mmCIF file of C-alpha atoms and ligand atoms in Angstrom:
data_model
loop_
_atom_site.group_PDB
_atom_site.id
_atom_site.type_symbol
_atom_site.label_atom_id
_atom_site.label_comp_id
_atom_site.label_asym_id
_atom_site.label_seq_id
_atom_site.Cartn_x
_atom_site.Cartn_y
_atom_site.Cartn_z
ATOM 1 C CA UNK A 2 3.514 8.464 49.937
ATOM 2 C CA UNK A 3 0.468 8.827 47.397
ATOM 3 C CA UNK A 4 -0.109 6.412 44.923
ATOM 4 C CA UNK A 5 -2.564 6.993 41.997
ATOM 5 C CA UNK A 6 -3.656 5.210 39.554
ATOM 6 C CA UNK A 7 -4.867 6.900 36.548
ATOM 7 C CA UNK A 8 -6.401 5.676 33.113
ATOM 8 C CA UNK A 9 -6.508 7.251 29.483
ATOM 9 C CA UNK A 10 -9.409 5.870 27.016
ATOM 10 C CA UNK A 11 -9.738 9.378 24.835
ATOM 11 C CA UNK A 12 -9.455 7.753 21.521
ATOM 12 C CA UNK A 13 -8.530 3.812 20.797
ATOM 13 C CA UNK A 14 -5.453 3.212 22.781
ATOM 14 C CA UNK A 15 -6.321 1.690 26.596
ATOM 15 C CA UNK A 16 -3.901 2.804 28.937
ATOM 16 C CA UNK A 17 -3.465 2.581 33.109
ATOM 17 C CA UNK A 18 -0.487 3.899 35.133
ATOM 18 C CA UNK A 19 1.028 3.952 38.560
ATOM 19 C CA UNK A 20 3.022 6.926 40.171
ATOM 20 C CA UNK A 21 3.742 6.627 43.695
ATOM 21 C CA UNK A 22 4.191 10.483 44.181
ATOM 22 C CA UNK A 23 6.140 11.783 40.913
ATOM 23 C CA UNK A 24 7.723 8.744 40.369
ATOM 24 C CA UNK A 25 5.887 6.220 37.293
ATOM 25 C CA UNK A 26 5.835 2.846 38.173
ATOM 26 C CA UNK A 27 4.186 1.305 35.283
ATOM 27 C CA UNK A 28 2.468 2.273 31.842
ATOM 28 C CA UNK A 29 0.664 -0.448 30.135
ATOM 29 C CA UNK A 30 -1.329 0.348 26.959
ATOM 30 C CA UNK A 31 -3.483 -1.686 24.436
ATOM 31 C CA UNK A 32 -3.251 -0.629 21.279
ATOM 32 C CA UNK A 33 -6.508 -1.138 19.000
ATOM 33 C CA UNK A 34 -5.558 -3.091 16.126
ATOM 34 C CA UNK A 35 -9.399 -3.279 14.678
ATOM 35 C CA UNK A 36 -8.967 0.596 13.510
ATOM 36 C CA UNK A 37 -6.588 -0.734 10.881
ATOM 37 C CA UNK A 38 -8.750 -1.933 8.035
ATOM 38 C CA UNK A 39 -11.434 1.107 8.161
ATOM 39 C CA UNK A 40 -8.852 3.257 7.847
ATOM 40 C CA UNK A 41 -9.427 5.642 10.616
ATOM 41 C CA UNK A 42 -10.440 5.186 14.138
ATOM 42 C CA UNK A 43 -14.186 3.978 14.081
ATOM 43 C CA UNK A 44 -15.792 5.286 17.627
ATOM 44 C CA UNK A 45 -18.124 2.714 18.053
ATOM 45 C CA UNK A 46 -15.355 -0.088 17.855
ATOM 46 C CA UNK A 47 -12.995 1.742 19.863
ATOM 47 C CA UNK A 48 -15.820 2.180 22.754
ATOM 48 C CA UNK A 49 -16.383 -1.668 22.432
ATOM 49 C CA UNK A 50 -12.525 -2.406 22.197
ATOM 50 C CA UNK A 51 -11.611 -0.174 25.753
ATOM 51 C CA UNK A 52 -14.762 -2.208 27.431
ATOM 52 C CA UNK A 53 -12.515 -5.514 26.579
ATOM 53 C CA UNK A 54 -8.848 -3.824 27.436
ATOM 54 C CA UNK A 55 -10.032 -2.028 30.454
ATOM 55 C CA UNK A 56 -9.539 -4.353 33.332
ATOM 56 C CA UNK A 57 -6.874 -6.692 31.640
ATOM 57 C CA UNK A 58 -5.214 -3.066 31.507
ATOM 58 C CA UNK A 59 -5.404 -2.219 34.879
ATOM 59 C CA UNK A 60 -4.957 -5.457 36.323
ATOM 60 C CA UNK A 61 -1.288 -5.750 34.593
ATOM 61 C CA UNK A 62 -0.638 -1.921 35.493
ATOM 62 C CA UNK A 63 -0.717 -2.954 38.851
ATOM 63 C CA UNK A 64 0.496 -6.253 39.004
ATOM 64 C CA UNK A 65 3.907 -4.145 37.038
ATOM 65 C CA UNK A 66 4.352 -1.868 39.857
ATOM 66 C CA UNK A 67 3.872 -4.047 42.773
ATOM 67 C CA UNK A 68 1.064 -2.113 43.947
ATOM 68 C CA UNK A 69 -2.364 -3.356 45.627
ATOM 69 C CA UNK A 70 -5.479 -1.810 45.126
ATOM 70 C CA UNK A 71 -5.196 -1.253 49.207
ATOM 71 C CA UNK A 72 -2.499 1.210 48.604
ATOM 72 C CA UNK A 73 -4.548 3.464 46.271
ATOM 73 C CA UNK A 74 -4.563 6.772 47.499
ATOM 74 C CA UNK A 75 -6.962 8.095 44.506
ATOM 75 C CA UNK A 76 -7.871 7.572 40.772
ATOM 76 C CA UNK A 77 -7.699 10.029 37.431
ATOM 77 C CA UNK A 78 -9.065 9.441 34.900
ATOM 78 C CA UNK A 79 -9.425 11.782 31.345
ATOM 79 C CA UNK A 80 -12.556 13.503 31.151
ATOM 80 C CA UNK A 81 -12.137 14.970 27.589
ATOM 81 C CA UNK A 82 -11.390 15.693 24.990
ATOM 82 C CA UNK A 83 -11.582 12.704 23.076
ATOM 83 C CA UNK A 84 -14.286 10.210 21.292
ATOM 84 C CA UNK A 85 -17.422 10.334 23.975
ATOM 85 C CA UNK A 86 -17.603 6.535 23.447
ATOM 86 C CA UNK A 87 -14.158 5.753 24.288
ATOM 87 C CA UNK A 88 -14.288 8.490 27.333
ATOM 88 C CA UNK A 89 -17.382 7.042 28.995
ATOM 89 C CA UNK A 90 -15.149 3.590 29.256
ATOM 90 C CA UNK A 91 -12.653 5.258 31.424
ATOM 91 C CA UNK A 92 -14.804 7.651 33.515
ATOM 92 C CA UNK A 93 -17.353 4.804 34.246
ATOM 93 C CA UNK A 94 -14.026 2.683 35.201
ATOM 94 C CA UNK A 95 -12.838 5.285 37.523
ATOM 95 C CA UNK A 96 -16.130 6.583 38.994
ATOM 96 C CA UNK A 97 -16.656 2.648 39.890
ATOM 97 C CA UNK A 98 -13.043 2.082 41.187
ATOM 98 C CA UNK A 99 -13.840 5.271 43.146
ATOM 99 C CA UNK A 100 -16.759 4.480 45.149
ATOM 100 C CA UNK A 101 -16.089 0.634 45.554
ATOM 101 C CA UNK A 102 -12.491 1.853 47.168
ATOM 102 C CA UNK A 103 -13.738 4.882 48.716
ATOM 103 C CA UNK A 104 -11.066 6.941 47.469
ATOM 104 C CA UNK A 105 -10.999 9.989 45.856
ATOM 105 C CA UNK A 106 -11.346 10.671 41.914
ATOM 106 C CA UNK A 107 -9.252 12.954 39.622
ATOM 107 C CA UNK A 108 -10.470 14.427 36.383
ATOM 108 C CA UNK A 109 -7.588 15.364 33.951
ATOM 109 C CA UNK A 110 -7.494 16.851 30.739
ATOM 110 C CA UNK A 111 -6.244 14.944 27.685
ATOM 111 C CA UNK A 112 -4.023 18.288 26.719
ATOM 112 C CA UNK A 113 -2.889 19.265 29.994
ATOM 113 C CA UNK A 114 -1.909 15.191 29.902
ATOM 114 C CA UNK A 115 0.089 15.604 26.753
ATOM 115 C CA UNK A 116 2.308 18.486 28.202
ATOM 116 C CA UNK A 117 2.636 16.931 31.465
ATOM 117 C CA UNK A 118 4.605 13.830 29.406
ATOM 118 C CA UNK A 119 7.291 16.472 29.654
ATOM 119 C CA UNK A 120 7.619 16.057 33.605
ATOM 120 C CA UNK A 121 7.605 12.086 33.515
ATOM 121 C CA UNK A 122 10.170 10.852 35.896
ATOM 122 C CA UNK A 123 11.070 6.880 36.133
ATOM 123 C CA UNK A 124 13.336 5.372 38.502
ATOM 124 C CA UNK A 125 17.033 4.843 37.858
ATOM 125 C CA UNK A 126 16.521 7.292 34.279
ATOM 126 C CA UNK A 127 18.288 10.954 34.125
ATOM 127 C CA UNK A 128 15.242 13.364 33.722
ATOM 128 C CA UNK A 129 15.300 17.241 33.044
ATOM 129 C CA UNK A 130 12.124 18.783 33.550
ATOM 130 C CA UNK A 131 11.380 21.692 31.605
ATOM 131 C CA UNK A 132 11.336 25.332 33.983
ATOM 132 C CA UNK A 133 8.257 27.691 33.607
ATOM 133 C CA UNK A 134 7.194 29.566 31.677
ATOM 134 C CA UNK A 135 8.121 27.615 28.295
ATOM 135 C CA UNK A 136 6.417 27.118 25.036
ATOM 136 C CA UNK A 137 4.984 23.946 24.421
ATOM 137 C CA UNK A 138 4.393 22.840 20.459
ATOM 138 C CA UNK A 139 1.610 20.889 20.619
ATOM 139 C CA UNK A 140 0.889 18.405 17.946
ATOM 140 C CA UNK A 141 -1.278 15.164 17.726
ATOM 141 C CA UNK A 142 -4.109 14.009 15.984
ATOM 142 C CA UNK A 143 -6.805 15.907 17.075
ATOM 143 C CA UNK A 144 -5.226 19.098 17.938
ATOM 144 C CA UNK A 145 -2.471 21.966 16.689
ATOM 145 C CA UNK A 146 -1.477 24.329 19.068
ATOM 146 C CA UNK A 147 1.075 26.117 20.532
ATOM 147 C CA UNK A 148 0.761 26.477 24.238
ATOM 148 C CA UNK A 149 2.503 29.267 26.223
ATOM 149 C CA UNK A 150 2.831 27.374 29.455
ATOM 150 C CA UNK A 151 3.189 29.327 32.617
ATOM 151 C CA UNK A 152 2.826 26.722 35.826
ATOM 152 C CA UNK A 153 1.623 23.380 35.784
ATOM 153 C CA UNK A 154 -1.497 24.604 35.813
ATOM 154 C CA UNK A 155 -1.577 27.698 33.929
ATOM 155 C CA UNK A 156 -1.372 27.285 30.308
ATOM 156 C CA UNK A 157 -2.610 29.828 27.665
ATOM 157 C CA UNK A 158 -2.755 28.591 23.769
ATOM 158 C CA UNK A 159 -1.389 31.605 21.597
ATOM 159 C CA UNK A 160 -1.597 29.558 18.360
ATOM 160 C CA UNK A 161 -3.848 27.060 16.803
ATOM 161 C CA UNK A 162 -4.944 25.498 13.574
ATOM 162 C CA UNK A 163 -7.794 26.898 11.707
ATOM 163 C CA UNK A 164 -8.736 23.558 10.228
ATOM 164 C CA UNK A 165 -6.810 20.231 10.392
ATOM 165 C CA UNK A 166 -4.482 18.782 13.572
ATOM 166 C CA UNK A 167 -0.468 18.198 11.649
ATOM 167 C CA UNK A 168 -1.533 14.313 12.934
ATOM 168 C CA UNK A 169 -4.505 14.465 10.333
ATOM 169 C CA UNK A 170 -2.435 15.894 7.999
ATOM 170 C CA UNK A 171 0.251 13.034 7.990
ATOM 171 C CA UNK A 172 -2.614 10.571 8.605
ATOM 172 C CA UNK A 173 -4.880 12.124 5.437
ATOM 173 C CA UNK A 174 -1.827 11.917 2.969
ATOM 174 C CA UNK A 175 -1.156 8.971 3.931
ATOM 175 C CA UNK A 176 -4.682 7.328 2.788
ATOM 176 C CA UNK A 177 -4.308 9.958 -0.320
ATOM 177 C CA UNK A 178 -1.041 7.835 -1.258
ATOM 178 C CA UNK A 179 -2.811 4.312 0.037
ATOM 179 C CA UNK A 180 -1.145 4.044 3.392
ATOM 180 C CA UNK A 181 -2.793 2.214 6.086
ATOM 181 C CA UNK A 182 -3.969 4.259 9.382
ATOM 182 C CA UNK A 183 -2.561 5.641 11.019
ATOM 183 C CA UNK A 184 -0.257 6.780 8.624
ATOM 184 C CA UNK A 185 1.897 8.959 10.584
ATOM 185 C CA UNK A 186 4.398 7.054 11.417
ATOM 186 C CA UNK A 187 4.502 5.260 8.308
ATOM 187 C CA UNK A 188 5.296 8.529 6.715
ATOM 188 C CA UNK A 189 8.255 8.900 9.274
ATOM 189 C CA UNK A 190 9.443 6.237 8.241
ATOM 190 C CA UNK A 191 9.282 5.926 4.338
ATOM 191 C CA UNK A 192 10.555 10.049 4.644
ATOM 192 C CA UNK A 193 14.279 8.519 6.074
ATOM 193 C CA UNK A 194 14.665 6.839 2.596
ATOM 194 C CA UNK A 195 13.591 9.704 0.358
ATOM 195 C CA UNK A 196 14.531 13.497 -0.903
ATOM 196 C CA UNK A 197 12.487 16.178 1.090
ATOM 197 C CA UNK A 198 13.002 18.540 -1.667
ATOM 198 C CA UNK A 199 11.398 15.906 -4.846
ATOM 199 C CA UNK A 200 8.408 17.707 -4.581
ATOM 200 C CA UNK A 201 7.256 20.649 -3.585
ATOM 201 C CA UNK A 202 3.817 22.302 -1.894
ATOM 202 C CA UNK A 203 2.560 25.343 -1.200
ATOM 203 C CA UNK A 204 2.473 26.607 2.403
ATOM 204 C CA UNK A 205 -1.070 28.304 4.008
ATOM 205 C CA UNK A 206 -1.431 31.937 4.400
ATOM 206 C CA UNK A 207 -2.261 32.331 8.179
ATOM 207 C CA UNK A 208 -1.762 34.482 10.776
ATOM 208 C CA UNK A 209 1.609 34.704 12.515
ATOM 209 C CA UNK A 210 0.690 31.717 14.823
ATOM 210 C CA UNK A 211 -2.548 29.943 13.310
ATOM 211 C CA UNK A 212 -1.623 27.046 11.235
ATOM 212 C CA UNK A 213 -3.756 25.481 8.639
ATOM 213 C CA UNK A 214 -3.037 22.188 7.217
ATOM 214 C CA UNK A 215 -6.327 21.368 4.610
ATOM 215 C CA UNK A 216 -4.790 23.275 1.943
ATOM 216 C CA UNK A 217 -2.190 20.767 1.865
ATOM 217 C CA UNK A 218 -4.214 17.669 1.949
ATOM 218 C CA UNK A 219 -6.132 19.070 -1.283
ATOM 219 C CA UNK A 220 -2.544 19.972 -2.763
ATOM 220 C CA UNK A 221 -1.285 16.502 -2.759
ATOM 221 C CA UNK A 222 -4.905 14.961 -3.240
ATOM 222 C CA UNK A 223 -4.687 16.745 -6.696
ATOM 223 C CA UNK A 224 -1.409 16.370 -7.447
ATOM 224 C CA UNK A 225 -1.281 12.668 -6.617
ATOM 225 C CA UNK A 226 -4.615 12.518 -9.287
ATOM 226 C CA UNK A 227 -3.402 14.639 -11.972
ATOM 227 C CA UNK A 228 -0.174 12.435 -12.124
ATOM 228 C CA UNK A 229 -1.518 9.174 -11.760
ATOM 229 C CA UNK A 230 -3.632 10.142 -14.915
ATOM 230 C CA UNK A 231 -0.287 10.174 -16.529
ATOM 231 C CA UNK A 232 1.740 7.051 -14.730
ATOM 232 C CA UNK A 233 -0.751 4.717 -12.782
ATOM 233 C CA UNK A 234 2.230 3.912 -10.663
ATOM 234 C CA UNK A 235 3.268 7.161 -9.843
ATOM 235 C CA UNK A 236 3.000 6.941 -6.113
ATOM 236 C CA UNK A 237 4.294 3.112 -5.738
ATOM 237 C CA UNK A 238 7.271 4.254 -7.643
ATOM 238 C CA UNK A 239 7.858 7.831 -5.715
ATOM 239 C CA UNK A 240 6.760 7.071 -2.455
ATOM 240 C CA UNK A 241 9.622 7.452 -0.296
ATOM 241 C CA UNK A 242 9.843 10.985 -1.874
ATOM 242 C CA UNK A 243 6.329 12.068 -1.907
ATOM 243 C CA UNK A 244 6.597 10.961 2.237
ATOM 244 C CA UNK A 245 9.640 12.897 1.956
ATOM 245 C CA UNK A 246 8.435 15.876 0.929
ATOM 246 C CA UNK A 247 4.801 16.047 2.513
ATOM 247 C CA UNK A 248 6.794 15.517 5.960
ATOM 248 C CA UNK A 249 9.068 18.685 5.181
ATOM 249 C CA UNK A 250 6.413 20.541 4.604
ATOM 250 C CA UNK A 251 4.099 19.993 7.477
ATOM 251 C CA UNK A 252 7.407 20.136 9.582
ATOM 252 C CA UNK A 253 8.032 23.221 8.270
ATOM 253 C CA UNK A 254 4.799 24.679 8.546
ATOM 254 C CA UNK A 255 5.128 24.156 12.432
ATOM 255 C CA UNK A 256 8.451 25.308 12.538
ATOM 256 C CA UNK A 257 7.619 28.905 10.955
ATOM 257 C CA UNK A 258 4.796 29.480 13.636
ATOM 258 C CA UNK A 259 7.053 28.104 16.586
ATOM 259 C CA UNK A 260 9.900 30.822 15.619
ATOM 260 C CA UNK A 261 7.527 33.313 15.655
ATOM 261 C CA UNK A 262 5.986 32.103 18.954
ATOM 262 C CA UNK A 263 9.639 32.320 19.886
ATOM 263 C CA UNK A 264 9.992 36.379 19.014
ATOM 264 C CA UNK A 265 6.552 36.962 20.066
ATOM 265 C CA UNK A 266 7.400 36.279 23.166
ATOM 266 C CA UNK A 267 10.964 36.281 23.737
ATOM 267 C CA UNK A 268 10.869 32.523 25.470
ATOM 268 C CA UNK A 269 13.308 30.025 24.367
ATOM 269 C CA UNK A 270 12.288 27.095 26.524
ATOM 270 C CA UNK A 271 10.647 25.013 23.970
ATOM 271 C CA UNK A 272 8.804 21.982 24.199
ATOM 272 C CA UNK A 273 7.123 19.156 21.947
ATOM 273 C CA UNK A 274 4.017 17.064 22.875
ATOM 274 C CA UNK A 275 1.533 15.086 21.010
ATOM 275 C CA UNK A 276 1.985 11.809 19.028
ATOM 276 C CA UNK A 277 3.534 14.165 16.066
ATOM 277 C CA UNK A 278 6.199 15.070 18.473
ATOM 278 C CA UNK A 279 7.279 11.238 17.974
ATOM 279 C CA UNK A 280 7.862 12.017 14.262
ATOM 280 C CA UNK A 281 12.460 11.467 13.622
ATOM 281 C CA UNK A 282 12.164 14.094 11.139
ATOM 282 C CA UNK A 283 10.975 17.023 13.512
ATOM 283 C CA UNK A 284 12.639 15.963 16.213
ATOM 284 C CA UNK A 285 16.035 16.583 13.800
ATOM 285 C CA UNK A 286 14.939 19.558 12.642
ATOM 286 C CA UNK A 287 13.949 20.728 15.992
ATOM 287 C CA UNK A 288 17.558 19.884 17.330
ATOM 288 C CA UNK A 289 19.287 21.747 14.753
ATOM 289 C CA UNK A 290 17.038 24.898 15.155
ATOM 290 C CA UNK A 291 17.421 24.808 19.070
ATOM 291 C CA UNK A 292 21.598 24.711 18.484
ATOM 292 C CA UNK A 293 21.289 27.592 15.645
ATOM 293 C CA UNK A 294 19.143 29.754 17.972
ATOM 294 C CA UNK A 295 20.666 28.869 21.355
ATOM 295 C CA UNK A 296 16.890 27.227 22.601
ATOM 296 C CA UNK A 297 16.561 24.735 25.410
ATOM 297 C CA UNK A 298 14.575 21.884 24.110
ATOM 298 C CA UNK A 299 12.773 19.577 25.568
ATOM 299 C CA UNK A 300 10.973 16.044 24.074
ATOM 300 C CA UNK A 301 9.083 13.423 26.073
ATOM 301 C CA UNK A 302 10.391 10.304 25.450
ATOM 302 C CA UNK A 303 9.050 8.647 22.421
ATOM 303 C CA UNK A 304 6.906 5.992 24.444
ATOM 304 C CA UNK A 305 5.119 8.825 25.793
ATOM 305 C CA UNK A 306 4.687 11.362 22.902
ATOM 306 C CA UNK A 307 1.226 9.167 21.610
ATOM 307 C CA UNK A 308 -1.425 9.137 23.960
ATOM 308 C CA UNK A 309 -0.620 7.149 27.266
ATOM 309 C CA UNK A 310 -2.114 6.823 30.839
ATOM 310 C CA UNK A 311 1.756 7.420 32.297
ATOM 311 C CA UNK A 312 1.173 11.545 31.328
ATOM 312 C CA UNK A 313 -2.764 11.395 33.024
ATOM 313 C CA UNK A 314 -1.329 10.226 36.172
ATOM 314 C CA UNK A 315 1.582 12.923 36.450
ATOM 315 C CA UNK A 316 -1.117 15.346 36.141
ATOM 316 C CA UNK A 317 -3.148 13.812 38.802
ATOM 317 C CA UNK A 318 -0.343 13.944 41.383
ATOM 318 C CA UNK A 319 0.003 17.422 40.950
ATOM 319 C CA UNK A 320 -3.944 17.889 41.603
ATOM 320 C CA UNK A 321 -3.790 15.779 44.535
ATOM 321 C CA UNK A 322 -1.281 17.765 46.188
ATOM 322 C CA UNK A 323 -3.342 20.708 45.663
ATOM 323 C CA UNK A 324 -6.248 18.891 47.196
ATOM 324 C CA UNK A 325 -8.535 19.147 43.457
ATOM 325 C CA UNK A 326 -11.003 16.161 43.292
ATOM 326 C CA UNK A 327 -13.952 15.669 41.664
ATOM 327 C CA UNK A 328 -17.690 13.877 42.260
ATOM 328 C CA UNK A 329 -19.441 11.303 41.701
ATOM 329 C CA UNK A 330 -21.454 13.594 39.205
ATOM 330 C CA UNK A 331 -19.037 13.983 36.768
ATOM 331 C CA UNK A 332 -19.660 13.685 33.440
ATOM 332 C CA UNK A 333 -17.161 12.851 30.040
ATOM 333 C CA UNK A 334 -16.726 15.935 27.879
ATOM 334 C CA UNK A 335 -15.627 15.195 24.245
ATOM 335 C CA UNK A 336 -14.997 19.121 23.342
ATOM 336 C CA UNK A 337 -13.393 19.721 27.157
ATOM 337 C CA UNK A 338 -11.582 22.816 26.971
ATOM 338 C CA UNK A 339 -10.789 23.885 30.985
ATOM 339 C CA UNK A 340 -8.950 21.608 32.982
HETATM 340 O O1 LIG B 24 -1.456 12.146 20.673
HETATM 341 P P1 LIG B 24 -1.974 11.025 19.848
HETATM 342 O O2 LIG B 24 -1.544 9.625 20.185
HETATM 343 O O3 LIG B 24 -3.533 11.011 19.840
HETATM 344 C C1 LIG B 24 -4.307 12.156 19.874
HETATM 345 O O4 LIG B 24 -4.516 12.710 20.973
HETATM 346 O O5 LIG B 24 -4.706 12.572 18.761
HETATM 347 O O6 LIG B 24 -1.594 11.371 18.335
HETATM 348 C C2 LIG B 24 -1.871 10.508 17.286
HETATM 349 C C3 LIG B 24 -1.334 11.130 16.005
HETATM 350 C C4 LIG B 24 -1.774 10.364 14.743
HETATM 351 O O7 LIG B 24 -2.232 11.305 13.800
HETATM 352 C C5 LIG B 24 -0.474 9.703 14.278
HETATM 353 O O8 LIG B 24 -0.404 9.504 12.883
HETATM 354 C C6 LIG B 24 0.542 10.712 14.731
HETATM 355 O O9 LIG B 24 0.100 11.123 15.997
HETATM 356 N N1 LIG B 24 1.896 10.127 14.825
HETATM 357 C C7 LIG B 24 2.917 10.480 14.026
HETATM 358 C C8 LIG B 24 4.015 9.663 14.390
HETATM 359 N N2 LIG B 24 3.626 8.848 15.415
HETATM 360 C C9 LIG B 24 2.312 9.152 15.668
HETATM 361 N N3 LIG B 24 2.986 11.389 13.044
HETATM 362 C C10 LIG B 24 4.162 11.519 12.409
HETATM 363 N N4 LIG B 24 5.248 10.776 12.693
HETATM 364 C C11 LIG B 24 5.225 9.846 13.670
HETATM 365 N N5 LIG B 24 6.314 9.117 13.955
HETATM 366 ZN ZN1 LIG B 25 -3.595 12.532 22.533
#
């Protein structure tokens, strides 16, 4: 049996996990409150902030599954990409854990992580993994893609935004209409309670499978202005609507490039990922294209949509099967893009 523990630091949540071959046997994540107030993730607080969590973190991951550091078989950590601050927590952890345990060490990227939440598997739970090759919508706060997976380890990205990730794009209207960060799920849930259709915004002119999300920050940035000249409490008293209708059309906006992924290609095995791919609203809209166009869909499960150590440590099993460790030499890469 191998059991691996594996930690996530990329941006300000803490996170440690257990699998014991595919099998998760805990998840336990910190969330960084501090970020709150600045609205936005500051790097040099969430460095600081994983320093604290770290240990605590692991400590507790382990202590959940039953496991002793003794039964370690190796340790993964993510390399990139992420905040460098915040990635030099968890690679310093692991490189330590490494050489004081003499076991071997695991580098994992964050991306590859986020798809891998689709293969998750927890004891006693039904679990459908999704069969290669699919496509793989992408969407968090750093990064917009769509992913033409192949194998677990062969991905290729046929789509991408040419500016802003659809997580900045919740999380910038969101401060545009006062919302705390990170206003993403805020959004979600304000959208439930309003018409999609109040008001409307223009879509970007990309190509068939770029996406491009500024244009609509600046949309609402001057709309938002323009009638707040008129009513200073235009957004306190239309605010379920305006979430309404920014989430519609960032939703939509992925949903046009995923269909044409879909006839580009001619796969309809479709996956989500990313902490967007917690959003209600897509995930409804997603479920009523997949019945209208006969697509198998699959959805990590909400807990692991956002970023997690549970999806770092199903990646690192399948690396340790095929024998791919790392050195003592390795280094955090914030712009990572191999695996
Ligand atoms: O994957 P993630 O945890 O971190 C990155 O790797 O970036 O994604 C975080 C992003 C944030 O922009 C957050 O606002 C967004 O995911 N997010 C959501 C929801 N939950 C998290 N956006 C829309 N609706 C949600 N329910
Ligand atoms: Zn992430």
């Amino acid at each position: 049996m191998i059991t691996i523990l594996a930690i996530e630091t990329s941006c300000d949540d803490t996170s440690a996990a257990i699998v014991q071959d595919d099998l998760l046997l805990s998840n336990i994540t910190a969330n960084q409150k501090i970020h709150k107030k600045y609205g936005g993730v500051v790097p040099e607080l969430a460095s600081r902030a994983h320093q604290a969590n770290i240990v605590p973190v692991v400590d507790t991951a382990l202590k959940e599954a039953g496991v002793k550091i003794s039964d370690i078989s190796a340790i993964a950590f993510t390399r990139g990409p992420g905040l460098l601050g915040s990635l030099l927590v968890g690679v310093s952890f692991a490189k330590g854990f490494a050489l004081a345990n003499n076991i071997p060490l695991i580098n994992i990227n964050h991306l590859h992580g986020h798809i891998s939440a689709l293969f998750i598997k927890e004891k006693g739970k039904a679990h459908k993994d999704p069969k290669f090759p699919f496509l793989t919508l992408l969407v968090s706060g750093g990064h917009t893609q769509i992913v033409l997976v192949k194998s677990f380890f062969k991905r290729e990205i046929i789509g991408e935004t040419i500016d802003d990730a659809a997580g900045e794009a919740f999380d910038k209207s969101a401060k545009i209409m006062g919302l705390p960060y990170p206003g993403g799920p805020l959004i979600d849930k304000y959208a439930k309670l309003g018409n999609p259709y109040a008001f409307s915004f223009s879509k970007p002119k990309t190509g068939k499978l770029d996406f491009s999300f500024s244009g609509l920050k600046t949309a609402i940035l001057y709309f938002i202005r323009d009638e707040a000249t008129k009513n200073p409490d235009f957004v306190k008293e239309n605010l379920y609507d305006l979430c309404a209708s920014v989430q519609y059309t960032i939703i939509d906006i992925l949903l046009d490039k995923l269909k044409n992924a879909v006839q580009k290609t001619g796969i309809n095995e479709i996956a989500i990922a990313g902490g967007v791919s917690a959003n209600s609203g897509l995930r409804e809209t997603l479920a009523k294209e997949t019945e209208q166009n006969n697509w198998e869909l699959h959805i990590p499960e909400f807990k692991y949509t956002t970023d997690n150590a549970a999806m770092i440590a199903v990646t690192a099993y399948h690396k340790y099967l095929k024998g791919e460790f790392t050195s003592q030499d390795i280094t955090a890469n914030a712009r990572l893009k191999e695996d």
